[in-house]
Coordinates of C-alpha atoms and ligand atoms in Angstrom, one line a residue:
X1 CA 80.6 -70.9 -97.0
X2 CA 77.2 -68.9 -96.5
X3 CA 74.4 -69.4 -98.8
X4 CA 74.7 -67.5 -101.8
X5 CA 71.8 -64.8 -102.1
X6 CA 71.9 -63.2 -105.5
X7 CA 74.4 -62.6 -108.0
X8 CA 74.9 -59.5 -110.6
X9 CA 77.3 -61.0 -113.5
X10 CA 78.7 -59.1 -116.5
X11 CA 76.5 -56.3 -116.1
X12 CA 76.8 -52.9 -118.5
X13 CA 75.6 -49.6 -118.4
X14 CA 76.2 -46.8 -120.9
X15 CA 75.1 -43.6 -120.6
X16 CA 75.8 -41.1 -123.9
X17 CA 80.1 -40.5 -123.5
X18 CA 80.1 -43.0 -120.4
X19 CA 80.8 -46.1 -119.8
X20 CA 79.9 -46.4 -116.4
X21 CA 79.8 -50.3 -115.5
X22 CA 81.5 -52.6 -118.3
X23 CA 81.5 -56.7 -117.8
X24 CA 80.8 -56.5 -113.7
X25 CA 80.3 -59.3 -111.5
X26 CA 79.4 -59.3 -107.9
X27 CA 78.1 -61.5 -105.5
X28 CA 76.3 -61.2 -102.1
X29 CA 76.6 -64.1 -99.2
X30 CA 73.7 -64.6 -96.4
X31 CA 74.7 -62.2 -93.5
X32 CA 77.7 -60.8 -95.0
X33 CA 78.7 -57.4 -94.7
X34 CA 80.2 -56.4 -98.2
X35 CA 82.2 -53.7 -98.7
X36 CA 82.0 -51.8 -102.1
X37 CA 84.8 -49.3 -102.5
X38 CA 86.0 -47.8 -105.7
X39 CA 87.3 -44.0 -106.5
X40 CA 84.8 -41.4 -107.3
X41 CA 82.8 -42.0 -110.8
X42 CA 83.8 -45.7 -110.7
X43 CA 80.2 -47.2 -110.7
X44 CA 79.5 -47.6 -107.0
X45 CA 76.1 -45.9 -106.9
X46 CA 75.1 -47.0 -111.4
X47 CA 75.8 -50.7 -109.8
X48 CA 73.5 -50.3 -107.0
X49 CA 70.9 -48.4 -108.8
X50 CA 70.9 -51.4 -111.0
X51 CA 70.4 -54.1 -108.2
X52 CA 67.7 -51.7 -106.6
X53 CA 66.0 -51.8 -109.7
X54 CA 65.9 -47.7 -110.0
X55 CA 67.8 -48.0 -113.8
X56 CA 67.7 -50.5 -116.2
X57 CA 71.7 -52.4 -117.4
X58 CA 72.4 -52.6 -121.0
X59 CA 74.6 -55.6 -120.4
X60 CA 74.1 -59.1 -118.0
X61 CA 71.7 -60.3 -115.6
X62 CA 71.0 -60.5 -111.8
X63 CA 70.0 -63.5 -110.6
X64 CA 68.1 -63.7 -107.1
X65 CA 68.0 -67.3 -105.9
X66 CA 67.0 -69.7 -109.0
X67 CA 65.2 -66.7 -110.6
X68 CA 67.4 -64.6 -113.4
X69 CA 66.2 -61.0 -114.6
X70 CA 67.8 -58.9 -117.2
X71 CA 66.6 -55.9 -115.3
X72 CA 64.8 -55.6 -112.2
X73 CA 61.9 -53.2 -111.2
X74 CA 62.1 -51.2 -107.9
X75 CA 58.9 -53.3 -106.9
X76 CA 60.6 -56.9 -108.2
X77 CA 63.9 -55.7 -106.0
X78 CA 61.8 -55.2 -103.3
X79 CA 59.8 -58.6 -103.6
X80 CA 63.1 -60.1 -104.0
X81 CA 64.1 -58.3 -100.2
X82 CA 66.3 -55.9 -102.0
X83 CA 66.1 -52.7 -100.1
X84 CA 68.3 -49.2 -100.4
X85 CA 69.1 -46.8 -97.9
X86 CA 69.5 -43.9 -100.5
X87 CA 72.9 -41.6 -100.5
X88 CA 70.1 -38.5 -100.6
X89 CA 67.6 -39.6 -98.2
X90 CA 63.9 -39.7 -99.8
X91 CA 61.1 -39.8 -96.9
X92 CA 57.8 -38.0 -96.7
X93 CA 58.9 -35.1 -94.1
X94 CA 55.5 -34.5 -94.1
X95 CA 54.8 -37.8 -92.8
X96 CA 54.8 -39.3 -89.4
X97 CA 57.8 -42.4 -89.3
X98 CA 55.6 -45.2 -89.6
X99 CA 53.5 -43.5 -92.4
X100 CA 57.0 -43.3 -94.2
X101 CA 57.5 -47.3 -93.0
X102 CA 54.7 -48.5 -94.5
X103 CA 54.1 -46.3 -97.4
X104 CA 52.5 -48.2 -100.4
X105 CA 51.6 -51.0 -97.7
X106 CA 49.3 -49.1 -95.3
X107 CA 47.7 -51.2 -93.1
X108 CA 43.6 -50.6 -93.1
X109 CA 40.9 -50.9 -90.9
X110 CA 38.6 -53.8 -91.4
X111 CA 35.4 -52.5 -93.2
X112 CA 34.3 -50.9 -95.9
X113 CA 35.9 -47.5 -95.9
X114 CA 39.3 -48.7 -96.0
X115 CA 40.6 -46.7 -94.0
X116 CA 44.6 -46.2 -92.9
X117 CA 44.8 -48.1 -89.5
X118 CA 47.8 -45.6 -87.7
X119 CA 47.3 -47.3 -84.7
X120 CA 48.4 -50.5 -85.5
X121 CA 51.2 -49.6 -88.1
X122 CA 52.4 -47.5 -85.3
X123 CA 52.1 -50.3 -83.1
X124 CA 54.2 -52.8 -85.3
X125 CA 56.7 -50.3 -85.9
X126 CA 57.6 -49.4 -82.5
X127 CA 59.5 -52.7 -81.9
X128 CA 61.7 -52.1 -85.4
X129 CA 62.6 -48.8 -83.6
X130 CA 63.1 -50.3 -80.8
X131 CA 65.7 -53.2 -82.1
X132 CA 67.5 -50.1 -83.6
X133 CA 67.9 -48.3 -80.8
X134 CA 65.6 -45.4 -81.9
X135 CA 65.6 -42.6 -79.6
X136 CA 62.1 -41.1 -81.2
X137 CA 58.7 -42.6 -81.8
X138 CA 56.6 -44.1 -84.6
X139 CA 54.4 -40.9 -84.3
X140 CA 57.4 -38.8 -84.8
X141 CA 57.3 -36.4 -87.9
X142 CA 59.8 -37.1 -90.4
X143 CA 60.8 -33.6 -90.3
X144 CA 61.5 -33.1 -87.0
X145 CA 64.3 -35.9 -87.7
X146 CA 67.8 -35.3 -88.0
X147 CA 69.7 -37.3 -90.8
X148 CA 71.2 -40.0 -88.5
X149 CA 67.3 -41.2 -87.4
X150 CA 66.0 -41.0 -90.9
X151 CA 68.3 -43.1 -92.1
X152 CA 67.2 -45.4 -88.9
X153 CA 63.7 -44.6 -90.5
X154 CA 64.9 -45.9 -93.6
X155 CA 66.4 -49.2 -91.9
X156 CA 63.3 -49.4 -90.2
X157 CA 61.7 -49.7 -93.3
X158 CA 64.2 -52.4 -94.5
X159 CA 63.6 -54.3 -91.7
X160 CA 59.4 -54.0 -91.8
X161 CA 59.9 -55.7 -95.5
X162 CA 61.9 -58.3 -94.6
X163 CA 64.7 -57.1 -96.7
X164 CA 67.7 -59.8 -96.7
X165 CA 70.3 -57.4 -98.4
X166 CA 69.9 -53.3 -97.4
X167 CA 72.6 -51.6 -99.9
X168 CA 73.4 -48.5 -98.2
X169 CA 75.7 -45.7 -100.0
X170 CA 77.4 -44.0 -98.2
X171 CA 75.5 -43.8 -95.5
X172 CA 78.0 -41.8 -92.7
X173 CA 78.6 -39.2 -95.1
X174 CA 76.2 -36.7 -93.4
X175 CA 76.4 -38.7 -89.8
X176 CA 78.6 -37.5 -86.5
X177 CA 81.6 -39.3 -85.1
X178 CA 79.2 -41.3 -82.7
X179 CA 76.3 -41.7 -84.9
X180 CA 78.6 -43.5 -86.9
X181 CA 79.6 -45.8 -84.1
X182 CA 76.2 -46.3 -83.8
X183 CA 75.4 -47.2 -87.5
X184 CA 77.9 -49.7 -87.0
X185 CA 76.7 -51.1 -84.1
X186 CA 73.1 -51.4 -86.3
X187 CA 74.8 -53.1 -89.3
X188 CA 76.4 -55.8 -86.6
X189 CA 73.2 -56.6 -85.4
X190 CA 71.7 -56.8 -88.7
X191 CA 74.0 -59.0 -89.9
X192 CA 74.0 -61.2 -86.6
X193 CA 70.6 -61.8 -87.8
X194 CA 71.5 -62.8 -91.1
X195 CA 70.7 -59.9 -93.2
X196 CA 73.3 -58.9 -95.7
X197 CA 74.5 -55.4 -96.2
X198 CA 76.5 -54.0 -99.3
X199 CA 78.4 -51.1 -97.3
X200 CA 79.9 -48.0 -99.9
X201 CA 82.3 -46.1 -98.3
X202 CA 85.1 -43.2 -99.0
X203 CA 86.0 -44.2 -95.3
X204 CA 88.1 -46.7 -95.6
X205 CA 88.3 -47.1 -91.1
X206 CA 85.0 -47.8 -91.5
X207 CA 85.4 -50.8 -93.9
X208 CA 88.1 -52.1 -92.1
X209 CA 85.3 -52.3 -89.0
X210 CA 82.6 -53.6 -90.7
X211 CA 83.6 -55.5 -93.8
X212 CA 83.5 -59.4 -94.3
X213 CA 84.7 -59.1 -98.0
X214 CA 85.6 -56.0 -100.4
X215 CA 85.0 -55.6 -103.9
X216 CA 86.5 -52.9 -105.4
X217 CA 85.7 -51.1 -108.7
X218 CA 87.5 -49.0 -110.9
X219 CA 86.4 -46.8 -114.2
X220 CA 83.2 -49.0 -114.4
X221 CA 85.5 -52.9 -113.7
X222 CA 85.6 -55.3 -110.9
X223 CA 89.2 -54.7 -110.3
X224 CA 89.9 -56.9 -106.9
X225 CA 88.7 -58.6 -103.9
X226 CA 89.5 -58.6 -100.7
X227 CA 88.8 -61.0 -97.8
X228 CA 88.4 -59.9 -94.5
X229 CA 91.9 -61.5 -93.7
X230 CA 93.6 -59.5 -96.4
X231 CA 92.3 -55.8 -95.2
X232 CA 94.0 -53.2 -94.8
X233 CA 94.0 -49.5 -95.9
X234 CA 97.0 -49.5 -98.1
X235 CA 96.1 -53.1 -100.1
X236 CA 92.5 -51.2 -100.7
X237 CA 94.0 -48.0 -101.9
X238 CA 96.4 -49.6 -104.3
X239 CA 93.7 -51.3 -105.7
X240 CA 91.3 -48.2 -106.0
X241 CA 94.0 -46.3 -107.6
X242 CA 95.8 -48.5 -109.1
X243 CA 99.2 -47.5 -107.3
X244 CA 100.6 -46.9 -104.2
X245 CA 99.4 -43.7 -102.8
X246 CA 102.9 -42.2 -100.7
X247 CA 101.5 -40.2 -97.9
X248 CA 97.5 -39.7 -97.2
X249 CA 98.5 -36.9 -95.4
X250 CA 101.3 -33.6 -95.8
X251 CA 103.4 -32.6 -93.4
X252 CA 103.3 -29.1 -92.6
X253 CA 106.7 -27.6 -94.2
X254 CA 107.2 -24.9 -91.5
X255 CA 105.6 -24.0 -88.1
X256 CA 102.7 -22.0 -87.9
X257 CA 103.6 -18.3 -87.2
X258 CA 102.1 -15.8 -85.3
X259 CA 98.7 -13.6 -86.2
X260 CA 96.0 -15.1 -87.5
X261 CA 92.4 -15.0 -86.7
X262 CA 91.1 -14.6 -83.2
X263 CA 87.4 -15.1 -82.7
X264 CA 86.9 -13.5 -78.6
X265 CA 83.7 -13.5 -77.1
X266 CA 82.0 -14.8 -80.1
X267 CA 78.0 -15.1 -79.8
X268 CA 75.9 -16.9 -82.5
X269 CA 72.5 -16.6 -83.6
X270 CA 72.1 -20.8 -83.1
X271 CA 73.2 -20.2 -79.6
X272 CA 72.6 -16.5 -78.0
X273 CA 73.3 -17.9 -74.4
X274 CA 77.0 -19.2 -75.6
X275 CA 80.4 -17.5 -76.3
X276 CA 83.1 -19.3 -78.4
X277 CA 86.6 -18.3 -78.5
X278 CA 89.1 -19.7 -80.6
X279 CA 92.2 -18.7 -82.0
X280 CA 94.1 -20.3 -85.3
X281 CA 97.1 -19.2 -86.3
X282 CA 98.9 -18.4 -90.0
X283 CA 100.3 -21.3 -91.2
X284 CA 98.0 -23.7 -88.8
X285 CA 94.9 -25.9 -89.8
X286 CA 92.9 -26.3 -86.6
X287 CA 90.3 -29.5 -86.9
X288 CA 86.7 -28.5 -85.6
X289 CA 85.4 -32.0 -84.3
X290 CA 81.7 -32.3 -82.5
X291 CA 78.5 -33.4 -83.1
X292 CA 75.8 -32.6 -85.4
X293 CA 73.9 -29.5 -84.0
X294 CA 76.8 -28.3 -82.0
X295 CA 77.4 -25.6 -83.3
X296 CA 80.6 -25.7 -85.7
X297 CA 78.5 -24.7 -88.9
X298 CA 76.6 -21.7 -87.3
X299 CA 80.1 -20.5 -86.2
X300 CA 81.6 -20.5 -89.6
X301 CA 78.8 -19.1 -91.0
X302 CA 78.9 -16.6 -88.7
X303 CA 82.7 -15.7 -89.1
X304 CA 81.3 -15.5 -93.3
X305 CA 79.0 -12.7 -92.6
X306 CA 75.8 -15.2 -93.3
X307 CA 74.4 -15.3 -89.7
X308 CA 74.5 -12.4 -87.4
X309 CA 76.8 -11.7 -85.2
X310 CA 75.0 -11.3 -81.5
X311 CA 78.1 -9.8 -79.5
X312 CA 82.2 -10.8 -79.5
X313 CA 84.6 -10.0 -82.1
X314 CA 86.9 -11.3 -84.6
X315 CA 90.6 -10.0 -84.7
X316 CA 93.0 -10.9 -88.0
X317 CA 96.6 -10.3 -86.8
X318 CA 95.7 -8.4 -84.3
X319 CA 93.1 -5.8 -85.7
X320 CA 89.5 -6.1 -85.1
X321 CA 87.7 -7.0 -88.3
X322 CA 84.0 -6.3 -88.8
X323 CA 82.3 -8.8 -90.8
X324 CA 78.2 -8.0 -91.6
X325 CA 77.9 -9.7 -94.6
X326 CA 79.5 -12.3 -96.8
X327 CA 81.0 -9.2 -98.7
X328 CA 83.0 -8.1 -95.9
X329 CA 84.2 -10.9 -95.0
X330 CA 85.7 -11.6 -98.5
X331 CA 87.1 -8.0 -98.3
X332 CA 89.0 -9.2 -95.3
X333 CA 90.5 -12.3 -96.7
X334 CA 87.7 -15.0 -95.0
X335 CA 86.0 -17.6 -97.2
X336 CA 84.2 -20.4 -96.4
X337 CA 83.7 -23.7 -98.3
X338 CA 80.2 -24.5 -97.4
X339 CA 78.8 -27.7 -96.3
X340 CA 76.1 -28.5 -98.3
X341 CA 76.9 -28.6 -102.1
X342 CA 74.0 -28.4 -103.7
X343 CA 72.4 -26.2 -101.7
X344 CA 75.5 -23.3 -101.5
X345 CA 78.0 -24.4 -103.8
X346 CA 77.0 -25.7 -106.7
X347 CA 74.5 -24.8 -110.0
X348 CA 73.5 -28.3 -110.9
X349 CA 72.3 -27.1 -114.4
X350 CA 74.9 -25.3 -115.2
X351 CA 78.7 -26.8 -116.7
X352 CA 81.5 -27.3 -114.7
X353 CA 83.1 -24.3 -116.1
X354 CA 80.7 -21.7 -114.8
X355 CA 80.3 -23.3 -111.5
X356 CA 84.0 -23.3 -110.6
X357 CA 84.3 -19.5 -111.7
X358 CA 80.9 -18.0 -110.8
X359 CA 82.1 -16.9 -107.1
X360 CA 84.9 -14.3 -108.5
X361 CA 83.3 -13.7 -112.1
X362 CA 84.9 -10.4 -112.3
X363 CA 88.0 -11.8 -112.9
X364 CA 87.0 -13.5 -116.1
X365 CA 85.0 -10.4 -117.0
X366 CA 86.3 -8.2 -119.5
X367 CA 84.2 -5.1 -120.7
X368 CA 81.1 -6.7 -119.5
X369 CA 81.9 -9.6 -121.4
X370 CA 83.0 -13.2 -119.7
X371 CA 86.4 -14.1 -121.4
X372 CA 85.5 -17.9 -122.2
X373 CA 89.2 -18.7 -123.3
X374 CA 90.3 -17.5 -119.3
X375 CA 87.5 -19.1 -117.7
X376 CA 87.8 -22.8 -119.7
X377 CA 91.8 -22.5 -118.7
X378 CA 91.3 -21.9 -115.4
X379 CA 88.3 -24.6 -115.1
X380 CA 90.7 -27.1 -116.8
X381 CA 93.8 -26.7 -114.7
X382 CA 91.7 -26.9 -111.5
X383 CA 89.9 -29.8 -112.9
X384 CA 92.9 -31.5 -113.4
X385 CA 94.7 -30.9 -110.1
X386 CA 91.6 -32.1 -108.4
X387 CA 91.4 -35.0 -110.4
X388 CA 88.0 -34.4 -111.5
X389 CA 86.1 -37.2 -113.8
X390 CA 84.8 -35.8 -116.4
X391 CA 84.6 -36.1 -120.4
X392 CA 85.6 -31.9 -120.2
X393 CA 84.5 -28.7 -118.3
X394 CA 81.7 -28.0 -120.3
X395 CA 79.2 -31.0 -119.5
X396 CA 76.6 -30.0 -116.4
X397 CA 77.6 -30.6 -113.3
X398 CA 74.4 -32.7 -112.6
X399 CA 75.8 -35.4 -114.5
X400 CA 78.7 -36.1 -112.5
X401 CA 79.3 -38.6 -109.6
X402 CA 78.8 -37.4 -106.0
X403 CA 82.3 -37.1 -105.3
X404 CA 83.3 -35.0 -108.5
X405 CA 80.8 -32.6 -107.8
X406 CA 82.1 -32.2 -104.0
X407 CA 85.4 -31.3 -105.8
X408 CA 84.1 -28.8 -108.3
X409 CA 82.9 -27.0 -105.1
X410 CA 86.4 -26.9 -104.0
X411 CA 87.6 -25.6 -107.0
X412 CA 85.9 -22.6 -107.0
X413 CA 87.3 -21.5 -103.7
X414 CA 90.7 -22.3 -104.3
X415 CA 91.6 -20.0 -106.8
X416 CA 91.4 -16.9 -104.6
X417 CA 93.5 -15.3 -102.0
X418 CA 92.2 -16.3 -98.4
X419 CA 93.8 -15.1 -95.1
X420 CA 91.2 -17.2 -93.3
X421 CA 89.3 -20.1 -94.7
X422 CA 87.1 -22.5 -93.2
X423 CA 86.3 -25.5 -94.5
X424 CA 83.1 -27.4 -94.0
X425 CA 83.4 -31.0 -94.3
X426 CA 85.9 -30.9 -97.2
X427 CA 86.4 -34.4 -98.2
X428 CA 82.4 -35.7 -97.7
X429 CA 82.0 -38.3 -100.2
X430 CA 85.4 -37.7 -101.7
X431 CA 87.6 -40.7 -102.6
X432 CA 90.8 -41.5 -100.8
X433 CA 93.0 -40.4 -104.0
X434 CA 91.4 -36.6 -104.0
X435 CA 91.2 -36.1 -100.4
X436 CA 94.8 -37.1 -100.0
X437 CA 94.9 -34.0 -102.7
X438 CA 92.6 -31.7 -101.0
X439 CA 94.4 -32.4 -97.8
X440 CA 97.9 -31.7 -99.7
X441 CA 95.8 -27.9 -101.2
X442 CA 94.8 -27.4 -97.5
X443 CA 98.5 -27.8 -96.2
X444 CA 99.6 -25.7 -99.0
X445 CA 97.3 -22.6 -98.4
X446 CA 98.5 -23.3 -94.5
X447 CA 102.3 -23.3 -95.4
X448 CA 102.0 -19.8 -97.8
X449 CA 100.4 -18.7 -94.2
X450 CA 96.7 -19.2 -94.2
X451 CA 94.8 -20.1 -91.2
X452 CA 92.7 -22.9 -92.0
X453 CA 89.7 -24.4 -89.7
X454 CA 88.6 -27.4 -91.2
X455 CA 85.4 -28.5 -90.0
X456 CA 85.2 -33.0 -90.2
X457 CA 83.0 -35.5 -89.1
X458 CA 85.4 -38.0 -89.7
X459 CA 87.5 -39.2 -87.2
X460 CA 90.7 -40.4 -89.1
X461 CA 90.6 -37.2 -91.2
X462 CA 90.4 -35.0 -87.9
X463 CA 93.2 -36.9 -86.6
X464 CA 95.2 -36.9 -89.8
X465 CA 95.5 -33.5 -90.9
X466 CA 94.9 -30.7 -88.2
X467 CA 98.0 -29.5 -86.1
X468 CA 94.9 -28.9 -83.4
X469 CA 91.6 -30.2 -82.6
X470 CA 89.1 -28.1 -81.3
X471 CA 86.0 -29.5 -80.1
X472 CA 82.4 -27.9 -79.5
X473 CA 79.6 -29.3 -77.5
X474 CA 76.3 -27.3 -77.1
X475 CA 77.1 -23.8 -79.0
X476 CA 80.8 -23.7 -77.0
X477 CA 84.0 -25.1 -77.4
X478 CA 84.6 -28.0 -74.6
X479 CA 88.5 -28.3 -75.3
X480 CA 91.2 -27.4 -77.5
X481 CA 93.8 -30.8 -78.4
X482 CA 97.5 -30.7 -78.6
X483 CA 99.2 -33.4 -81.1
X484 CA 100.0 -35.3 -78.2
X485 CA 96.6 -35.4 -77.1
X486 CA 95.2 -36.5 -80.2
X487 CA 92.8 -39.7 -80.0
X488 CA 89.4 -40.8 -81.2
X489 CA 88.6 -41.3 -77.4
X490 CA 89.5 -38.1 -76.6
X491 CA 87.6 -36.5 -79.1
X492 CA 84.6 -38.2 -78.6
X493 CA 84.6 -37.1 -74.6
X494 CA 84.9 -33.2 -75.5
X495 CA 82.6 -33.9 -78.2
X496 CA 79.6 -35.4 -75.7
X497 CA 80.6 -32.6 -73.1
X498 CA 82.9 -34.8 -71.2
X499 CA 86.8 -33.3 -69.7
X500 CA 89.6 -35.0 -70.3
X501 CA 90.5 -38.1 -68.4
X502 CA 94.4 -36.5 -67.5
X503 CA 95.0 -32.9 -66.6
X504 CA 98.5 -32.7 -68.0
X505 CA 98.5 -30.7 -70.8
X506 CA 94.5 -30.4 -70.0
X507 CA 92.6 -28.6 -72.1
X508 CA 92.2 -25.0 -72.3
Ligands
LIG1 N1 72.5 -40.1 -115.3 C1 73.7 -40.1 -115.7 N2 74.0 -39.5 -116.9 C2 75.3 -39.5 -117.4 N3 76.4 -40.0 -116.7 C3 76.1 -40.6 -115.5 C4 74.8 -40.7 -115.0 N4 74.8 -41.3 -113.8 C5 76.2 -41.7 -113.6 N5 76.9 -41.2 -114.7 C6 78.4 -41.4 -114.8 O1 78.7 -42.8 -114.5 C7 79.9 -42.9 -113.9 C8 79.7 -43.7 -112.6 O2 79.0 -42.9 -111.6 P1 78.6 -43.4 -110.2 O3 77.7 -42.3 -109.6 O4 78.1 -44.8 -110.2 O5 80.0 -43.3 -109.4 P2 80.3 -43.7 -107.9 O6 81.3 -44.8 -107.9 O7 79.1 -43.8 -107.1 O8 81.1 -42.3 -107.5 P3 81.1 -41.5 -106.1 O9 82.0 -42.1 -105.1 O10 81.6 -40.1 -106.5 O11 79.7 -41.4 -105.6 C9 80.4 -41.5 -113.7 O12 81.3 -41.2 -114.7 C10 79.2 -40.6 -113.8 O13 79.5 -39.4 -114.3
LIG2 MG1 78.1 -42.7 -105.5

């Protein structure tokens, strides 16, 4: 058996109502890849901040080769080659990439001025790009980066302190289908080189591929391990929930009907040279698969009334809709569940309550007045169909886990009457107990005859729920999949602006 590297044993944290970690134990081998799964709130991202040394445990100790701590400091984590490739990435974007690499540790010039040598920092950190399969240069703004290469930034970083465990939360959350791939390819090497890498995931495909061992926590305990032997999605769920989850996905109850929502002709601000057409019908939820930057969010936000709309139209059952502004497109039954929570959906400060009810206020409004009693109901039965952790509705938002605030999003948009909704990734950093819920509330609106397009990075999900897959590549759609089309392969040609290998049933 590999060296053992460090261990974490009994560790507590409490925060005021919570017990987020109680009596947890976890070890890390030399070049394993350890999976950490657990439902949303469990203490995935509390544990982690503890190894990291970003908060201090009230209970147990981490030890790091003969050396035992009772907390860590960011600095003694980093000494002891502890590094995190953070959930919400944190880089200088004002910063070139190896600016951001070395920051803390510049490299100076001989002499007397001390000054910051860029030269040779971007000298040594050319080959760390280089090993990662970096597409940009040291010299490369931060800003200029799209998530995928800052988190290679972040590796990078890793990898210039010779970290020997990089704990990396969920770190496909915001990635594309073959970014992901690509991430995976990165953590095989890594490990190949015998640097260890605790893994969090909601995916569960994902730690299937990459694991060598999963722990998996639940309410704040070590509730199981897994060996790599003993993997498998349905032995990972039970534990995680603590029962046998029936179906991950719901069957439509009846065909999708005619009518709907036809987008013709359809030209974007993000792409003025491009025309998407697209049709979903009632009853129908149509998976929008591609990469990052190809257009699927400028086309919802379009259909919203956010972006303009340069030329085309968009027909519900049949009769040309006009949709200028947010406004009318609520007025004529289209919502969107936006992508980015805390920037669109979601008033960190304020409680859960107001958050899930602010969107259609009026209804709670009486006389000027907001009808507390209606609004707490309301908050409460949608916080418990959701599943949402959370002492009650009135605590801020801010303090819960990633997941539960994804799902107070959600909440907000299901209690109103849609013809049309699209969804922008749903399910990011939800656990596999909710989204199996939100996909059941997607399949619901579909079967009381909603058209849904649900916008998805992630490749089971894609697969799983939609009754078509559309892909777009570039600002237009490259192909439309049948069922019996369905496959990760084919997906991922459309989505890098490939056809289909066959022509039966080719695309249209
Ligand atoms: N600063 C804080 N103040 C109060 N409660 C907190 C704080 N940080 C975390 N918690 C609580 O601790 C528990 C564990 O949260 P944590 O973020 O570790 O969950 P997680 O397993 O990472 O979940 P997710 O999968 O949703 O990211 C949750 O109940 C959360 O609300
Ligand atoms: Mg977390």
């Amino acid at each position: 058996m590999a060296e053992m590297l460090l261990e974490l044993a009994g560790i507590g944290k409490t925060y005021p109502g919570v017990r987020a970690l109680d009596d947890v134990s976890l070890s890390v081998r030399r070049g394993e890849v350890l999976g950490l799964i657990g439902e949303n709130g469990a203490g995935k991202s509390t544990l982690m901040r503890v190894l990291g040394g970003v908060i201090a445990p009230t209970q147990g100790v981490i030890r790091v080769g003969d050396v035992e701590y009772g907390q860590l400091t960011v600095r003694e984590a980093t000494r002891a080659g502890i590094a995190f490739v953070h959930q919400e990435l944190n880089l200088f974007e004002n910063l070139d990439v190896a600016a951001n690499v070395f920051i803390g540790r510049e490299k100076l010039m001989g002499g007397r001025l001390k000054l910051v040598n860029n030269a040779q920092m971007r000298a040594s950190v050319a080959p760390l790009l280089a090993r990662l399969g970096a597409d940009f240069s040291p010299d490369t703004l931060v800003d200029n980066l799209s998530i995928a290469q800052r988190q290679m930034v972040e590796i990078a970083k890793a990898l210039s302190i010779d970290a020997r465990v990089i704990i990396m939360d969920e770190p496909t959350s915001s990635l594309t289908i073959s970014e992901t791939e690509r991430l995976l390819e990165v953590i095989a090497d890594l490990k190949a080189h015998g640097i260890s890498v605790i893994y969090i995931s909601h995916r569960l495909g994902e730690i299937m591929t990459c694991a060598d061992r999963v722990v998996v926590l639940r309410d704040g305990r070590t509730v199981g391990e897994l060996a790599r032997n003993e993997l498998s999605h349905a032995a990972m769920i039970r534990l995680m929930i603590g029962r046998d989850l029936k179906a991950l996905y719901t069957p439509p109850k009846r065909a999708s009907e005619a009518g709907g929502c036809d987008i013709a002709n359809l030209v974007t601000t993000a792409f003025p040279d491009r025309q998407i057409s697209l049709s979903v019908r009632r009853g129908e939820i149509l998976g929008l698969a591609g990469l990052v930057g190809a257009g699927r969010t400028s086309l919802a936000r379009a259909a919203f009334g956010i972006d303009t709309i340069l030329g085309g139209e968009i027909r519900i059952d049949n009769a040309r809709v006009n949709v200028a502004s947010p406004r009318d497109a609520i007025r004529h039954g289209i919502y969107l569940v936006p992508e980015d929570r805390k920037k669109s959906g979601l008033v960190l400060e304020l409680p859960i309550r107001e958050n899930m009810t602010l969107a259609n206020l009026s209804n709670y409004a009486r006389m000027w007045l907001i009808d507390g009693a209606a609004e707490r109901k309301v908050a409460k039965e949608q916080a418990k169909s959701l599943s949402i952790k959370a002492p009650s509705v009135d605590i801020e938002a801010v303090t819960l886990s990633g997941g539960n605030q994804q799902k107070v999003v959600l909440g907000k948009w299901l209690s109103m009457k849609p013809r049309v909704m699209f969804f922008d990734e749903p399910t990011r950093g939800i656990d596999v107990g909710a989204k199996s819920e939100i996909y059941a509330l997607m399949r619901d609106l579909a079967d009381r005859g909603v058209a849904i397009v649900m916008i998805s990075s992630d490749m089971e999900e894609v697969i799983g729920v939609s009754d078509r897959v559309a892909v777009m590549h570039e600002g237009g759609i490259s192909g439309v999949l049948e069922r019996d089309q369905f496959s990760e392969y084919n997906v991922l040609r459309l989505a890098i602006g490939q056809t289909l290998e066959t022509t039966e049933g080719a695309a249209t």
